[in-house]
Coordinates of C-alpha atoms in Angstrom, one line a residue:
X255 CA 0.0 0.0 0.0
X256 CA 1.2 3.5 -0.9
X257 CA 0.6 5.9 2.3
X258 CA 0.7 9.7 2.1
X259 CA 1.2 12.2 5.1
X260 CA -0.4 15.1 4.3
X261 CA 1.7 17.7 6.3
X262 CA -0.5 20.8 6.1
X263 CA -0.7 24.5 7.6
X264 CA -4.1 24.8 9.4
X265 CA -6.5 27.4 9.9
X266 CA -7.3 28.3 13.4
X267 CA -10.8 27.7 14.3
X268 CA -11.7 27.6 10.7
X269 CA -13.2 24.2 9.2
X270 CA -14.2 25.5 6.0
X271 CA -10.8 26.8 5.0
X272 CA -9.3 23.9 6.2
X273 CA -11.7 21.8 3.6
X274 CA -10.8 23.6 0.9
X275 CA -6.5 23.7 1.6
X276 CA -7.4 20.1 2.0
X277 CA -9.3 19.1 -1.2
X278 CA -6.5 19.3 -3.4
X279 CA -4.0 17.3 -1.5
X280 CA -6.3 14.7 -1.2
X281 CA -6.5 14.6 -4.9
X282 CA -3.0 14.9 -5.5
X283 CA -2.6 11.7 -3.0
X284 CA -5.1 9.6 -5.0
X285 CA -3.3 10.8 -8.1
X286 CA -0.5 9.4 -6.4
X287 CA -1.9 6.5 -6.1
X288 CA -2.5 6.3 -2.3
X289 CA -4.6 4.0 -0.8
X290 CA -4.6 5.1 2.6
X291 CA -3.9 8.9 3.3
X292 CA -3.1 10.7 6.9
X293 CA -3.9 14.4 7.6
X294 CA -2.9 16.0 10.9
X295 CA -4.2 16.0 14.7
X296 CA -6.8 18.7 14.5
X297 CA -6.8 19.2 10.5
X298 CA -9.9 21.2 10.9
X299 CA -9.5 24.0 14.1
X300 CA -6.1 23.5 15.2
X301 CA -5.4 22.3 18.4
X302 CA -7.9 24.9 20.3
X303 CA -9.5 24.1 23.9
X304 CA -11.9 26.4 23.1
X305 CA -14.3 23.2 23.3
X306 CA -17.6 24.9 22.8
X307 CA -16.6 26.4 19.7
X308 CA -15.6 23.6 18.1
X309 CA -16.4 20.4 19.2
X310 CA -19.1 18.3 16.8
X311 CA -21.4 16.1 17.2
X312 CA -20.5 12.7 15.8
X313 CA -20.9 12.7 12.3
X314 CA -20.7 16.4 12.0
X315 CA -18.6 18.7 9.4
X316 CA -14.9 17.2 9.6
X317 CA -16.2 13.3 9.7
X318 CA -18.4 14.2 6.6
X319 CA -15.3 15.5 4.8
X320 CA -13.1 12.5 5.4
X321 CA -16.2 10.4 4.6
X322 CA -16.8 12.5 1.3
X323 CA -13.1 12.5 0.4
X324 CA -12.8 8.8 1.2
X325 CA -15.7 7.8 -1.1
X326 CA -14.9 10.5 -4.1
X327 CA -11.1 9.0 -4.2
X328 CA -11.8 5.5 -3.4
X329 CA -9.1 5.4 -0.3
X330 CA -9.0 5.3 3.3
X331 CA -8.2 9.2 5.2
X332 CA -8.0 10.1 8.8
X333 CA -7.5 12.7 10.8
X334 CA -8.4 13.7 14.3
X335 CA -11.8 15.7 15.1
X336 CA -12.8 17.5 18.5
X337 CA -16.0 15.2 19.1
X338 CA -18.5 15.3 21.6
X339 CA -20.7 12.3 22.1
X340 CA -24.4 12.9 22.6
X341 CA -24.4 11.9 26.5
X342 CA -21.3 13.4 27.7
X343 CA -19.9 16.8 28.7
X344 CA -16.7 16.8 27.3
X345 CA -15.2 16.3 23.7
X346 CA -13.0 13.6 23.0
X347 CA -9.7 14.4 20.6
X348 CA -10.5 11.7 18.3
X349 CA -8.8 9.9 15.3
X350 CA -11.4 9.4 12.4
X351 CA -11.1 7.0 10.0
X352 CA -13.0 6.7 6.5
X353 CA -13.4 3.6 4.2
X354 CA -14.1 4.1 0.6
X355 CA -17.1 1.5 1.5
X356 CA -18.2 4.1 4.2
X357 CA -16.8 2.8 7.1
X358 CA -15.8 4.9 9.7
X359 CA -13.3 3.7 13.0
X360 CA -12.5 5.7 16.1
X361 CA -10.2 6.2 18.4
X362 CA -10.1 8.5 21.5
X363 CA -6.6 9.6 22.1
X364 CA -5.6 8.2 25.7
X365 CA -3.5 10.6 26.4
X366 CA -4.5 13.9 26.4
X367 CA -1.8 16.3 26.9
X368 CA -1.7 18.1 30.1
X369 CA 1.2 20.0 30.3
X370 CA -1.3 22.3 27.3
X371 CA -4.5 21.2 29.9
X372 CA -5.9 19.7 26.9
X373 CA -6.9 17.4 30.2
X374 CA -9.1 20.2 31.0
X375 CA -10.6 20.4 28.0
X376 CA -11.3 16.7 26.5
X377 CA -11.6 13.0 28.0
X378 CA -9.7 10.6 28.1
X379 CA -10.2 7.6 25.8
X380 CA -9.6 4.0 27.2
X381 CA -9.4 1.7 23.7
X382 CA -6.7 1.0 21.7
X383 CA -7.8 0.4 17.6
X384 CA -6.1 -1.4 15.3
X385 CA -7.6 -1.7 11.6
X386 CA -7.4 -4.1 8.8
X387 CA -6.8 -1.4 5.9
X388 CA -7.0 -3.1 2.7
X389 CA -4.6 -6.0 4.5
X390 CA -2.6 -3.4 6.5
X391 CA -3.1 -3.8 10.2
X392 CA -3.2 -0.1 11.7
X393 CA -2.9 0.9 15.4
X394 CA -3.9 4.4 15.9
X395 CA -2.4 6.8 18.0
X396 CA -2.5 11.0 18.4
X397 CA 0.5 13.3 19.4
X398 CA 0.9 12.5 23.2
X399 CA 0.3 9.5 23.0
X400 CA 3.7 8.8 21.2
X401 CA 5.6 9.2 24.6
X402 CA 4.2 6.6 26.3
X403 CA 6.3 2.8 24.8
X404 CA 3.7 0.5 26.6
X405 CA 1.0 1.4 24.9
X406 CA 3.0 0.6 21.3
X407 CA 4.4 -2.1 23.1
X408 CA 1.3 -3.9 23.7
X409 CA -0.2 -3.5 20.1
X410 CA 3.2 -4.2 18.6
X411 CA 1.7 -8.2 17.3
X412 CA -1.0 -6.9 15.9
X413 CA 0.6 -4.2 14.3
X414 CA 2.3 -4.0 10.9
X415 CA 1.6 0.2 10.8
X416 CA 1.4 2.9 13.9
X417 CA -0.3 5.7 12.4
X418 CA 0.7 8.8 14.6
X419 CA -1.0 12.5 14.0
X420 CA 0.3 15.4 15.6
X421 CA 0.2 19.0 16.6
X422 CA 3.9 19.0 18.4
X423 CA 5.6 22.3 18.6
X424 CA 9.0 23.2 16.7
X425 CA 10.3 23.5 20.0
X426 CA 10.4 20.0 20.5
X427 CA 10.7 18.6 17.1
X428 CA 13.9 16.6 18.5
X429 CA 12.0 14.9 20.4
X430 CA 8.9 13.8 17.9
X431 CA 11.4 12.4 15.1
X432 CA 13.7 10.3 17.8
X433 CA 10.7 8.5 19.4
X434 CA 8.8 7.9 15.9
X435 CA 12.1 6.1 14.9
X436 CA 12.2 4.5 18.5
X437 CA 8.6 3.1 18.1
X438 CA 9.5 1.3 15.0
X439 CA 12.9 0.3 16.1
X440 CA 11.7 -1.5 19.2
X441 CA 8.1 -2.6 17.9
X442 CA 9.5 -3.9 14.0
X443 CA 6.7 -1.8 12.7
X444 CA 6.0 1.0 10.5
X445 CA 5.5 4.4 11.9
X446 CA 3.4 7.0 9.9
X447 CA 4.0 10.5 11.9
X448 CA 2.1 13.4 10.4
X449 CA 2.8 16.8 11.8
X450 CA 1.2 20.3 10.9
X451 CA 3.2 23.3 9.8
X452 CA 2.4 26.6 10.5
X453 CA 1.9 29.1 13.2
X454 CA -1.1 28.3 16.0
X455 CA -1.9 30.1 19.5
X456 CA 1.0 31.3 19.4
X457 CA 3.3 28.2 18.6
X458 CA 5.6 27.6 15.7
X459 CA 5.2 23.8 13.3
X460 CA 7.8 22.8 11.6
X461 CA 6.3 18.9 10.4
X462 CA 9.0 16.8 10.5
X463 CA 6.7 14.4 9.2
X464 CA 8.1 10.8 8.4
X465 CA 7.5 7.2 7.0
X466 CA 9.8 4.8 8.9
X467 CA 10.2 1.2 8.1
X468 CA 10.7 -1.4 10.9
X469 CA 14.3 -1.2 10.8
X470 CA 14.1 2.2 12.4
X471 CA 15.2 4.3 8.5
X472 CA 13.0 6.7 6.9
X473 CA 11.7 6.0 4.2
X474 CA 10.0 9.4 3.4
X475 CA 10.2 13.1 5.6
X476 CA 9.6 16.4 4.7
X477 CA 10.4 19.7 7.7
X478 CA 9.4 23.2 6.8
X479 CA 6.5 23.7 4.8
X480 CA 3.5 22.0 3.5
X481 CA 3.7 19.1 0.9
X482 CA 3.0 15.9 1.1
X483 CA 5.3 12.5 2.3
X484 CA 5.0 9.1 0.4
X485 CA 6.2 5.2 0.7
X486 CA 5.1 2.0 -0.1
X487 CA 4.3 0.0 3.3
X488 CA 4.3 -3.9 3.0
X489 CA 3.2 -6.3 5.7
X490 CA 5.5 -8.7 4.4
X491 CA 8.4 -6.4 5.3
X492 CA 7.1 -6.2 9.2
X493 CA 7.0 -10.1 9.2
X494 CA 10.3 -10.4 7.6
X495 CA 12.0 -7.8 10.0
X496 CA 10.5 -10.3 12.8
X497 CA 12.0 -13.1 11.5
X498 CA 15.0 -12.3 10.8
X499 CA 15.4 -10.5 14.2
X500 CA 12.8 -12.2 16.5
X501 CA 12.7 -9.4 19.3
X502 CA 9.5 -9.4 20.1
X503 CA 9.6 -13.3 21.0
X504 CA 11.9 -11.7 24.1
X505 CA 10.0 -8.8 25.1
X506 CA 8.7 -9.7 28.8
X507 CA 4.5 -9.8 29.4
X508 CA 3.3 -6.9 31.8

């Protein structure tokens, strides 16, 4: 499967400029010949706590979108949406995924990040998901969530792809390209990482966005501006790198 990381500026608080800097990336990916393509944490608002702004419902603007751009291109898209179920008070930062058949998989990111209070501001989900995308298994994760090893760890046999979305400052951009190649180094997976560029609230983007293969080299990175990163990801290249170097046989059970 091809995979491209859309690394794109964003639009604060704006959904419907966000759309339409999106459309034509998305093209350009299924021109490309993507089958499965990754926009950034946030890809419609930015990552805002001004919650009652611009939360949505389930199923609201930015899930139609993906859905829309999903079935138009025939390809799997995600990105992650400020949703609010029905019976709860607080939004969820969670990863959308669209099928081109019109399915549509979520995951709530586990860890929001405090040190911003984005604690304040959304839940915390409890599930990991892993999806079967087009014979790709994909375990989800947003931003935060890339710090903590056990919870790659303990997807890591079900796993041939992490696909991680982010909003991570310049500041620290050191630190989001070294632990994307640690996750794949120590979990013989690939890791998708798909940062925004940009200025938002204040903070400087630089994307550093990056396809690693599960021998820990990139495949595919792009810093700076927007643009869009693409490799071909093979399952057969995860089991290989498994057999060959059987780590995970070793790796202790919590």
């Amino acid at each position: 499967m091809k995979i491209a990381a859309i690394q794109s500026d964003i639009a604060w608080e704006d959904p419907e400029a966000n759309f339409t800097r999106l459309r034509p990336w998305v093209a350009a990916a299924a021109a490309a010949g993507a089958g499965l393509v990754v926009l950034p944490e946030m890809f419609a608002c930015g990552f805002s706590m001004t919650t009652a702004k611009i939360a949505e419902p389930p199923g609201g603007p930015s899930t139609r979108f993906l859905e829309h751009q999903a079935r138009q291109h025939g390809l799997w898209i995600c990105g992650s949406v400020p949703e609010v179920p029905h019976d709860e008070a607080k939004p969820y930062n969670t990863l959308v995924l669209a099928s081109p058949h019109g399915q549509v998989v979520r995951y709530r990111k586990i860890h929001p990040f405090s040190f911003a209070r984005e604690d304040e501001h959304y839940g915390a989900g409890s599930d990991h998901v892993t999806v079967d995308v087009d014979g790709l298994r994909c375990t989800l994760f947003v931003c935060y969530d890339l710090r903590f090893a056990d919870e790659f760890w303990g997807r890591a046999e079900q796993t041939d792809a992490y696909i991680v979305v982010a909003n991570w400052p310049e500041r620290r951009r050191h630190h989001w390209t070294t632990l994307l190649q640690a996750r794949a180094i120590e979990n013989q997976a690939y890791v998708v990482g798909v940062n925004r560029v940009g200025q938002g609230n204040g903070l400087d983007y630089s994307g550093d966005s990056r396809i690693v293969d599960p021998w820990g080299e990139v495949l595919a990175s792009a810093a700076g501006g927007e643009t869009m990163v693409l490799a071909d990801v093979r399952p057969e290249v995860v089991r290989d790198a498994r057999e060959r170097f059987p780590v995970l046989k070793d790796r202790r059970k919590p």
